[in-house]
Amino acid sequence: MSNFENGKKSKLAELKNNPVKVMALIYPYILVIGVGIGLFYLAKVNDIQKQTLPPVLKDSLAQVPGDLNVELPKTVPQADVMALSQPSDSLVAAGKALFNTNCVSCHGVNGKGDGVAAAALKPSPRNFTSKDGWINGPKISGIFKTLSEGIKGSAMVAFDTFTPQQKFALAQYIRAAFVPNPPQDAKEELTELSQTYHLSQEQKSPGQIPIADAMVLVNRDAGAKYQKIMDALNMINKNSNDNGAAIFNKITSDKIKALTMLSSTDEWKNNEQTFVDLIVDELNEAGFNDKVHELSNSEWDSFYNYISKVL
Ligand code: HEC
């Protein structure tokens, strides 16, 4: 064995018997590792914090329902109640398609009132296979009423965008598929149904436009009205020598208010008495003053003629 190896061996042997020396030897390494971890932590402290789960905050804006769609005015065709209340395969098929898209979430595919949304609902959706608990009943007329008006105090809302034909189709499907021995409507019940919902006449449903567009129209309209009032005011200021303009200046306490009131309605345009009544009735609230009462008939005439021209 060489001297070198001997020396190494004896050093190791010495260390074994002296744990304090071992500590002293490895202490610098522990220190370096410890400080290293510390520095790493400091450098990453932002990321480490970010990895903790943030509190769940719902975005309230995301819950605002979408704006309305453009819908053109529609003509709802008249419905022949007697024909539509006869069971027919094509109506049942149309009803099934409508039911599967619009109703199963609550009433379930088998009509047992066990759709995915049902558990949370009180009262729970009707079980069509049971005779119990019906409010309007499973006759065609009853189901039609339910679909037209909804059931107050429950999740069953009115499906009033459906045409009468679609409502009959749904009624036919529910009765054919789920209701055991569905009871028949008496002829009088069908006649009454037709009358109540004006089914024998064509009906018009109004169109709708998105609220955002409606606001633009409202603002545009308000802008036009404002412009009209300002034009009238400029005219009156320019014509201050005109008898009508002089009267206006004399009997108003707030010119813009007075012009706004007068431009808010056309009622007075064909009738001087209406014009006089309007001003006398509203007087102070409408920007006029007590001097109104001093006007002679001929002054009223020239005032009326003048305002008819500028507004
Ligand atoms: C959001 C859930 C929900 C949806 C969707 C729904 N319903 Fe209902 N429906 C109910 C609830 C709840 C009731 C029970 C109301 C009660 O008992 O007061 C009900 C009751 C009914 C009744 C029984 C009325 C009576 O006379 O008691 C009919 C018929 C009906 N729904 C048809 C439909 C049809 C057809 C559709 C699809 C176009 C539909 N429902 C969609 C929740 C729903």
Short mmCIF file of C-alpha atoms and ligand atoms in Angstrom, two decimals:
data_model
loop_
_atom_site.label_atom_id
_atom_site.label_comp_id
_atom_site.label_asym_id
_atom_site.label_seq_id
_atom_site.Cartn_x
_atom_site.Cartn_y
_atom_site.Cartn_z
CA MET A 1 0.00 0.00 0.00
CA SER A 2 1.33 3.41 -0.92
CA ASN A 3 1.86 6.16 1.55
CA PHE A 4 -0.78 8.23 -0.12
CA GLU A 5 -3.45 5.60 0.37
CA ASN A 6 -2.40 5.12 3.92
CA GLY A 7 -2.79 8.78 4.64
CA LYS A 8 -6.30 8.89 3.14
CA LYS A 9 -7.39 5.89 5.13
CA SER A 10 -6.18 7.30 8.39
CA LYS A 11 -7.99 10.62 7.71
CA LEU A 12 -11.28 8.77 7.11
CA ALA A 13 -10.77 6.74 10.22
CA GLU A 14 -10.14 9.90 12.16
CA LEU A 15 -13.39 11.50 10.84
CA LYS A 16 -15.41 8.47 11.84
CA ASN A 17 -14.51 9.00 15.43
CA ASN A 18 -15.19 12.73 15.38
CA PRO A 19 -18.73 13.70 14.31
CA VAL A 20 -18.18 17.39 15.06
CA LYS A 21 -15.47 17.53 12.44
CA VAL A 22 -17.90 15.89 9.95
CA MET A 23 -20.42 18.65 10.65
CA ALA A 24 -17.76 21.29 10.19
CA LEU A 25 -16.82 19.78 6.84
CA ILE A 26 -20.31 19.53 5.36
CA TYR A 27 -21.66 22.72 6.91
CA PRO A 28 -20.60 24.98 3.99
CA TYR A 29 -22.46 22.73 1.55
CA ILE A 30 -25.66 22.83 3.63
CA LEU A 31 -25.35 26.57 3.82
CA VAL A 32 -24.96 26.91 0.04
CA ILE A 33 -27.94 24.65 -0.63
CA GLY A 34 -30.08 26.48 1.95
CA VAL A 35 -29.24 29.90 0.61
CA GLY A 36 -29.80 28.58 -2.94
CA ILE A 37 -33.31 27.39 -2.09
CA GLY A 38 -33.98 30.73 -0.42
CA LEU A 39 -32.85 32.72 -3.45
CA PHE A 40 -34.82 30.47 -5.79
CA TYR A 41 -37.92 31.06 -3.68
CA LEU A 42 -37.41 34.84 -3.71
CA ALA A 43 -36.90 34.91 -7.46
CA LYS A 44 -40.03 32.88 -8.04
CA VAL A 45 -42.12 34.34 -5.26
CA ASN A 46 -44.56 35.91 -7.69
CA ASP A 47 -45.14 32.72 -9.60
CA ILE A 48 -45.45 30.71 -6.44
CA GLN A 49 -48.14 33.03 -5.17
CA LYS A 50 -49.91 32.89 -8.52
CA GLN A 51 -50.15 29.15 -8.30
CA THR A 52 -52.42 29.33 -5.30
CA LEU A 53 -56.04 29.13 -6.42
CA PRO A 54 -57.65 32.54 -6.76
CA PRO A 55 -61.05 33.04 -5.13
CA VAL A 56 -63.80 32.25 -7.60
CA LEU A 57 -65.40 35.49 -8.71
CA LYS A 58 -68.25 35.24 -11.17
CA ASP A 59 -68.07 37.72 -14.01
CA SER A 60 -71.36 39.52 -13.56
CA LEU A 61 -71.23 40.87 -17.12
CA ALA A 62 -71.09 37.37 -18.49
CA GLN A 63 -74.50 36.78 -16.96
CA VAL A 64 -76.21 39.64 -18.76
CA PRO A 65 -78.48 37.95 -21.23
CA GLY A 66 -77.74 38.60 -24.88
CA ASP A 67 -79.53 41.39 -26.64
CA LEU A 68 -82.70 40.70 -28.59
CA ASN A 69 -82.48 39.42 -32.14
CA VAL A 70 -84.01 41.20 -35.04
CA GLU A 71 -87.42 39.69 -35.70
CA LEU A 72 -89.54 40.84 -38.55
CA PRO A 73 -93.25 41.31 -37.94
CA LYS A 74 -94.87 37.96 -38.59
CA THR A 75 -98.27 36.93 -39.71
CA VAL A 76 -99.52 34.02 -37.65
CA PRO A 77 -101.80 32.03 -39.92
CA GLN A 78 -105.28 31.17 -38.77
CA ALA A 79 -105.66 27.74 -37.23
CA ASP A 80 -108.44 25.29 -37.91
CA VAL A 81 -109.01 24.00 -34.40
CA MET A 82 -111.30 21.16 -35.40
CA ALA A 83 -108.74 19.76 -37.85
CA LEU A 84 -105.72 20.34 -35.64
CA SER A 85 -107.33 18.59 -32.70
CA GLN A 86 -107.74 15.34 -34.64
CA PRO A 87 -104.80 13.01 -33.96
CA SER A 88 -102.51 12.83 -36.98
CA ASP A 89 -99.13 11.25 -37.55
CA SER A 90 -97.60 14.38 -39.05
CA LEU A 91 -98.70 16.55 -36.12
CA VAL A 92 -97.40 13.99 -33.62
CA ALA A 93 -94.06 13.85 -35.45
CA ALA A 94 -93.77 17.65 -35.51
CA GLY A 95 -94.70 17.71 -31.82
CA LYS A 96 -92.06 15.15 -30.95
CA ALA A 97 -89.32 17.22 -32.57
CA LEU A 98 -90.47 20.35 -30.73
CA PHE A 99 -90.76 18.44 -27.46
CA ASN A 100 -87.27 17.00 -27.70
CA THR A 101 -85.72 20.43 -28.23
CA ASN A 102 -87.82 22.51 -25.86
CA CYS A 103 -89.29 20.37 -23.14
CA VAL A 104 -87.15 17.31 -22.26
CA SER A 105 -84.78 19.28 -20.03
CA CYS A 106 -87.62 19.46 -17.51
CA HIS A 107 -90.22 16.86 -18.49
CA GLY A 108 -87.74 14.15 -19.52
CA VAL A 109 -87.68 12.09 -22.74
CA ASN A 110 -90.35 9.81 -21.36
CA GLY A 111 -92.54 12.64 -20.10
CA LYS A 112 -92.18 11.54 -16.49
CA GLY A 113 -91.12 14.97 -15.25
CA ASP A 114 -87.58 13.71 -14.64
CA GLY A 115 -85.47 15.82 -17.02
CA VAL A 116 -82.00 16.94 -15.99
CA ALA A 117 -83.28 20.30 -14.75
CA ALA A 118 -86.18 18.76 -12.85
CA ALA A 119 -84.46 18.03 -9.53
CA ALA A 120 -83.99 21.72 -8.80
CA LEU A 121 -87.59 22.68 -9.52
CA LYS A 122 -90.44 23.18 -7.09
CA PRO A 123 -93.16 22.42 -8.05
CA SER A 124 -91.58 19.71 -10.14
CA PRO A 125 -92.40 19.36 -13.82
CA ARG A 126 -95.59 17.46 -14.57
CA ASN A 127 -95.33 13.71 -14.96
CA PHE A 128 -97.50 13.27 -18.07
CA THR A 129 -97.91 9.55 -17.47
CA SER A 130 -99.72 10.14 -14.19
CA LYS A 131 -103.28 11.33 -13.84
CA ASP A 132 -102.46 13.35 -10.72
CA GLY A 133 -101.77 17.00 -10.21
CA TRP A 134 -102.78 18.46 -13.57
CA ILE A 135 -103.88 22.08 -13.43
CA ASN A 136 -105.17 22.79 -16.94
CA GLY A 137 -105.41 19.12 -17.75
CA PRO A 138 -104.24 16.85 -20.59
CA LYS A 139 -107.03 17.67 -23.04
CA ILE A 140 -105.90 19.51 -26.18
CA SER A 141 -107.53 22.69 -24.90
CA GLY A 142 -105.79 22.33 -21.51
CA ILE A 143 -102.32 21.82 -22.96
CA PHE A 144 -102.88 24.66 -25.44
CA LYS A 145 -103.77 26.95 -22.53
CA THR A 146 -100.69 25.86 -20.55
CA LEU A 147 -98.45 26.60 -23.53
CA SER A 148 -100.08 29.96 -24.19
CA GLU A 149 -100.17 31.25 -20.63
CA GLY A 150 -97.69 29.18 -18.64
CA ILE A 151 -98.42 28.03 -15.08
CA LYS A 152 -98.04 30.89 -12.60
CA GLY A 153 -95.59 30.32 -9.76
CA SER A 154 -93.74 27.53 -11.54
CA ALA A 155 -90.93 27.06 -14.04
CA MET A 156 -93.54 26.33 -16.71
CA VAL A 157 -93.43 29.55 -18.68
CA ALA A 158 -95.62 30.51 -21.61
CA PHE A 159 -94.20 29.43 -24.94
CA ASP A 160 -95.83 32.32 -26.72
CA THR A 161 -93.42 32.38 -29.65
CA PHE A 162 -94.89 29.08 -30.86
CA THR A 163 -97.55 29.27 -33.53
CA PRO A 164 -100.95 27.74 -32.75
CA GLN A 165 -100.00 24.88 -35.11
CA GLN A 166 -96.89 24.14 -33.05
CA LYS A 167 -98.89 24.17 -29.82
CA PHE A 168 -101.40 21.71 -31.24
CA ALA A 169 -98.54 19.51 -32.43
CA LEU A 170 -97.03 19.48 -28.92
CA ALA A 171 -100.39 18.69 -27.37
CA GLN A 172 -100.90 15.84 -29.84
CA TYR A 173 -97.48 14.38 -29.10
CA ILE A 174 -97.80 14.57 -25.30
CA ARG A 175 -101.19 12.89 -25.46
CA ALA A 176 -100.12 10.23 -27.96
CA ALA A 177 -96.81 9.38 -26.33
CA PHE A 178 -97.34 9.77 -22.60
CA VAL A 179 -100.90 10.28 -21.37
CA PRO A 180 -102.71 6.98 -20.74
CA ASN A 181 -106.24 7.08 -22.25
CA PRO A 182 -106.10 10.80 -22.99
CA PRO A 183 -109.50 12.42 -22.39
CA GLN A 184 -111.21 13.97 -25.44
CA ASP A 185 -112.18 17.61 -25.74
CA ALA A 186 -115.88 18.32 -26.09
CA LYS A 187 -116.78 20.27 -29.21
CA GLU A 188 -117.72 23.29 -27.08
CA GLU A 189 -114.29 23.27 -25.44
CA LEU A 190 -112.63 23.48 -28.83
CA THR A 191 -114.93 26.26 -29.97
CA GLU A 192 -114.18 28.16 -26.79
CA LEU A 193 -110.46 27.59 -27.29
CA SER A 194 -110.71 29.02 -30.79
CA GLN A 195 -112.54 32.08 -29.50
CA THR A 196 -110.32 32.70 -26.49
CA TYR A 197 -107.15 32.75 -28.58
CA HIS A 198 -108.70 34.21 -31.76
CA LEU A 199 -107.50 31.20 -33.68
CA SER A 200 -109.90 31.56 -36.56
CA GLN A 201 -108.32 34.85 -37.60
CA GLU A 202 -104.92 35.60 -38.98
CA GLN A 203 -102.84 37.37 -36.33
CA LYS A 204 -99.97 39.76 -36.58
CA SER A 205 -97.06 39.53 -34.19
CA PRO A 206 -95.02 42.72 -33.87
CA GLY A 207 -91.38 42.65 -34.92
CA GLN A 208 -88.55 43.40 -32.55
CA ILE A 209 -85.13 45.01 -32.87
CA PRO A 210 -82.12 44.81 -30.56
CA ILE A 211 -82.24 47.22 -27.62
CA ALA A 212 -78.93 48.73 -28.71
CA ASP A 213 -80.42 49.69 -32.08
CA ALA A 214 -83.58 50.97 -30.43
CA MET A 215 -81.43 53.27 -28.27
CA VAL A 216 -79.81 54.72 -31.36
CA LEU A 217 -83.23 55.43 -32.83
CA VAL A 218 -84.46 56.98 -29.58
CA ASN A 219 -81.39 59.20 -29.40
CA ARG A 220 -81.72 60.17 -33.02
CA ASP A 221 -85.35 61.07 -32.41
CA ALA A 222 -84.45 63.07 -29.31
CA GLY A 223 -81.69 64.80 -31.29
CA ALA A 224 -84.18 65.83 -33.99
CA LYS A 225 -86.61 67.18 -31.38
CA TYR A 226 -83.86 69.14 -29.68
CA GLN A 227 -82.79 70.61 -33.02
CA LYS A 228 -86.36 71.68 -33.75
CA ILE A 229 -86.61 73.51 -30.41
CA MET A 230 -83.26 75.23 -30.91
CA ASP A 231 -84.24 76.32 -34.43
CA ALA A 232 -87.48 77.77 -33.09
CA LEU A 233 -85.62 79.61 -30.35
CA ASN A 234 -83.18 81.14 -32.84
CA MET A 235 -86.03 82.24 -35.01
CA ILE A 236 -87.81 83.87 -32.08
CA ASN A 237 -84.63 85.70 -31.07
CA LYS A 238 -84.14 86.95 -34.63
CA ASN A 239 -87.77 88.10 -34.98
CA SER A 240 -87.90 89.98 -31.70
CA ASN A 241 -89.71 92.86 -33.45
CA ASP A 242 -92.43 90.53 -34.67
CA ASN A 243 -95.60 90.81 -32.59
CA GLY A 244 -95.82 87.01 -32.04
CA ALA A 245 -92.20 86.77 -30.91
CA ALA A 246 -92.66 89.74 -28.58
CA ILE A 247 -95.67 88.07 -26.96
CA PHE A 248 -93.71 84.83 -26.55
CA ASN A 249 -90.89 86.71 -24.82
CA LYS A 250 -93.36 88.50 -22.54
CA ILE A 251 -95.32 85.46 -21.35
CA THR A 252 -92.50 82.92 -20.86
CA SER A 253 -90.32 82.44 -17.80
CA ASP A 254 -88.31 79.62 -19.40
CA LYS A 255 -88.27 79.73 -23.20
CA ILE A 256 -86.76 76.29 -23.78
CA LYS A 257 -89.21 74.68 -21.37
CA ALA A 258 -92.12 76.39 -23.09
CA LEU A 259 -90.99 75.32 -26.55
CA THR A 260 -90.33 71.78 -25.31
CA MET A 261 -93.85 71.51 -23.93
CA LEU A 262 -95.39 72.85 -27.14
CA SER A 263 -93.32 70.60 -29.37
CA SER A 264 -94.19 67.52 -27.32
CA THR A 265 -97.64 67.30 -28.91
CA ASP A 266 -99.34 68.18 -32.17
CA GLU A 267 -102.78 68.34 -30.60
CA TRP A 268 -102.88 72.13 -30.65
CA LYS A 269 -101.85 72.49 -34.26
CA ASN A 270 -105.39 72.44 -35.65
CA ASN A 271 -107.19 74.14 -32.83
CA GLU A 272 -106.41 77.45 -31.15
CA GLN A 273 -108.60 76.68 -28.13
CA THR A 274 -106.57 73.53 -27.41
CA PHE A 275 -103.45 75.66 -27.66
CA VAL A 276 -104.80 78.21 -25.16
CA ASP A 277 -105.96 75.48 -22.75
CA LEU A 278 -102.63 73.70 -22.91
CA ILE A 279 -100.70 76.84 -21.95
CA VAL A 280 -103.15 78.04 -19.30
CA ASP A 281 -103.40 74.59 -17.68
CA GLU A 282 -99.71 73.93 -17.50
CA LEU A 283 -98.59 77.54 -17.00
CA ASN A 284 -95.70 77.52 -14.53
CA GLU A 285 -94.63 73.92 -15.03
CA ALA A 286 -94.44 74.56 -18.74
CA GLY A 287 -92.24 77.66 -18.58
CA PHE A 288 -94.97 80.31 -18.96
CA ASN A 289 -95.77 83.11 -16.50
CA ASP A 290 -98.84 84.93 -15.14
CA LYS A 291 -98.79 87.51 -17.94
CA VAL A 292 -100.56 84.84 -20.02
CA HIS A 293 -103.78 85.93 -18.29
CA GLU A 294 -103.42 89.47 -19.63
CA LEU A 295 -103.47 88.46 -23.29
CA SER A 296 -106.35 89.80 -25.39
CA ASN A 297 -108.08 87.61 -27.95
CA SER A 298 -106.26 89.23 -30.83
CA GLU A 299 -102.93 88.78 -29.04
CA TRP A 300 -103.73 85.06 -28.58
CA ASP A 301 -104.47 84.91 -32.32
CA SER A 302 -101.19 86.42 -33.41
CA PHE A 303 -99.26 84.40 -30.82
CA TYR A 304 -100.95 81.20 -32.02
CA ASN A 305 -100.27 81.96 -35.69
CA TYR A 306 -96.69 82.82 -34.98
CA ILE A 307 -95.90 79.69 -32.93
CA SER A 308 -97.63 77.52 -35.56
CA LYS A 309 -95.09 78.87 -38.03
CA VAL A 310 -91.90 78.44 -35.98
CA LEU A 311 -92.60 75.03 -34.43
C1 HEC B 1 -87.94 24.88 -17.13
C2 HEC B 1 -88.67 23.67 -16.98
C3 HEC B 1 -89.80 23.37 -17.94
C4 HEC B 1 -89.76 23.35 -19.32
C5 HEC B 1 -88.57 23.64 -20.23
C6 HEC B 1 -91.07 22.96 -19.74
N1 HEC B 1 -91.89 22.77 -18.67
FE1 HEC B 1 -93.82 22.14 -18.74
N2 HEC B 1 -93.91 22.23 -16.72
C7 HEC B 1 -92.88 22.58 -15.87
C8 HEC B 1 -93.34 22.55 -14.52
C9 HEC B 1 -92.51 22.88 -13.29
C10 HEC B 1 -94.68 22.17 -14.54
C11 HEC B 1 -95.63 21.97 -13.36
C12 HEC B 1 -96.27 23.28 -12.98
C13 HEC B 1 -97.13 23.16 -11.74
O1 HEC B 1 -97.44 22.05 -11.32
O2 HEC B 1 -97.48 24.22 -11.19
C14 HEC B 1 -95.01 21.97 -15.93
C15 HEC B 1 -96.24 21.57 -16.40
C16 HEC B 1 -96.55 21.32 -17.71
C17 HEC B 1 -97.81 20.83 -18.18
C18 HEC B 1 -99.00 20.46 -17.30
C19 HEC B 1 -99.91 21.64 -17.06
C20 HEC B 1 -101.08 21.27 -16.18
O3 HEC B 1 -102.19 21.27 -16.67
O4 HEC B 1 -100.85 20.98 -15.01
C21 HEC B 1 -97.73 20.72 -19.53
C22 HEC B 1 -98.80 20.23 -20.47
C23 HEC B 1 -96.40 21.13 -19.90
N3 HEC B 1 -95.71 21.51 -18.77
C24 HEC B 1 -95.94 21.13 -21.19
C25 HEC B 1 -94.67 21.55 -21.56
C26 HEC B 1 -94.19 21.59 -22.92
C27 HEC B 1 -95.00 21.14 -24.12
C28 HEC B 1 -92.94 22.09 -22.88
C29 HEC B 1 -92.02 22.39 -24.04
C30 HEC B 1 -92.54 23.24 -25.07
C31 HEC B 1 -92.62 22.34 -21.49
N4 HEC B 1 -93.69 22.00 -20.72
C32 HEC B 1 -91.41 22.82 -21.07
C33 HEC B 1 -91.59 22.91 -16.25
C34 HEC B 1 -91.14 23.00 -17.55
#
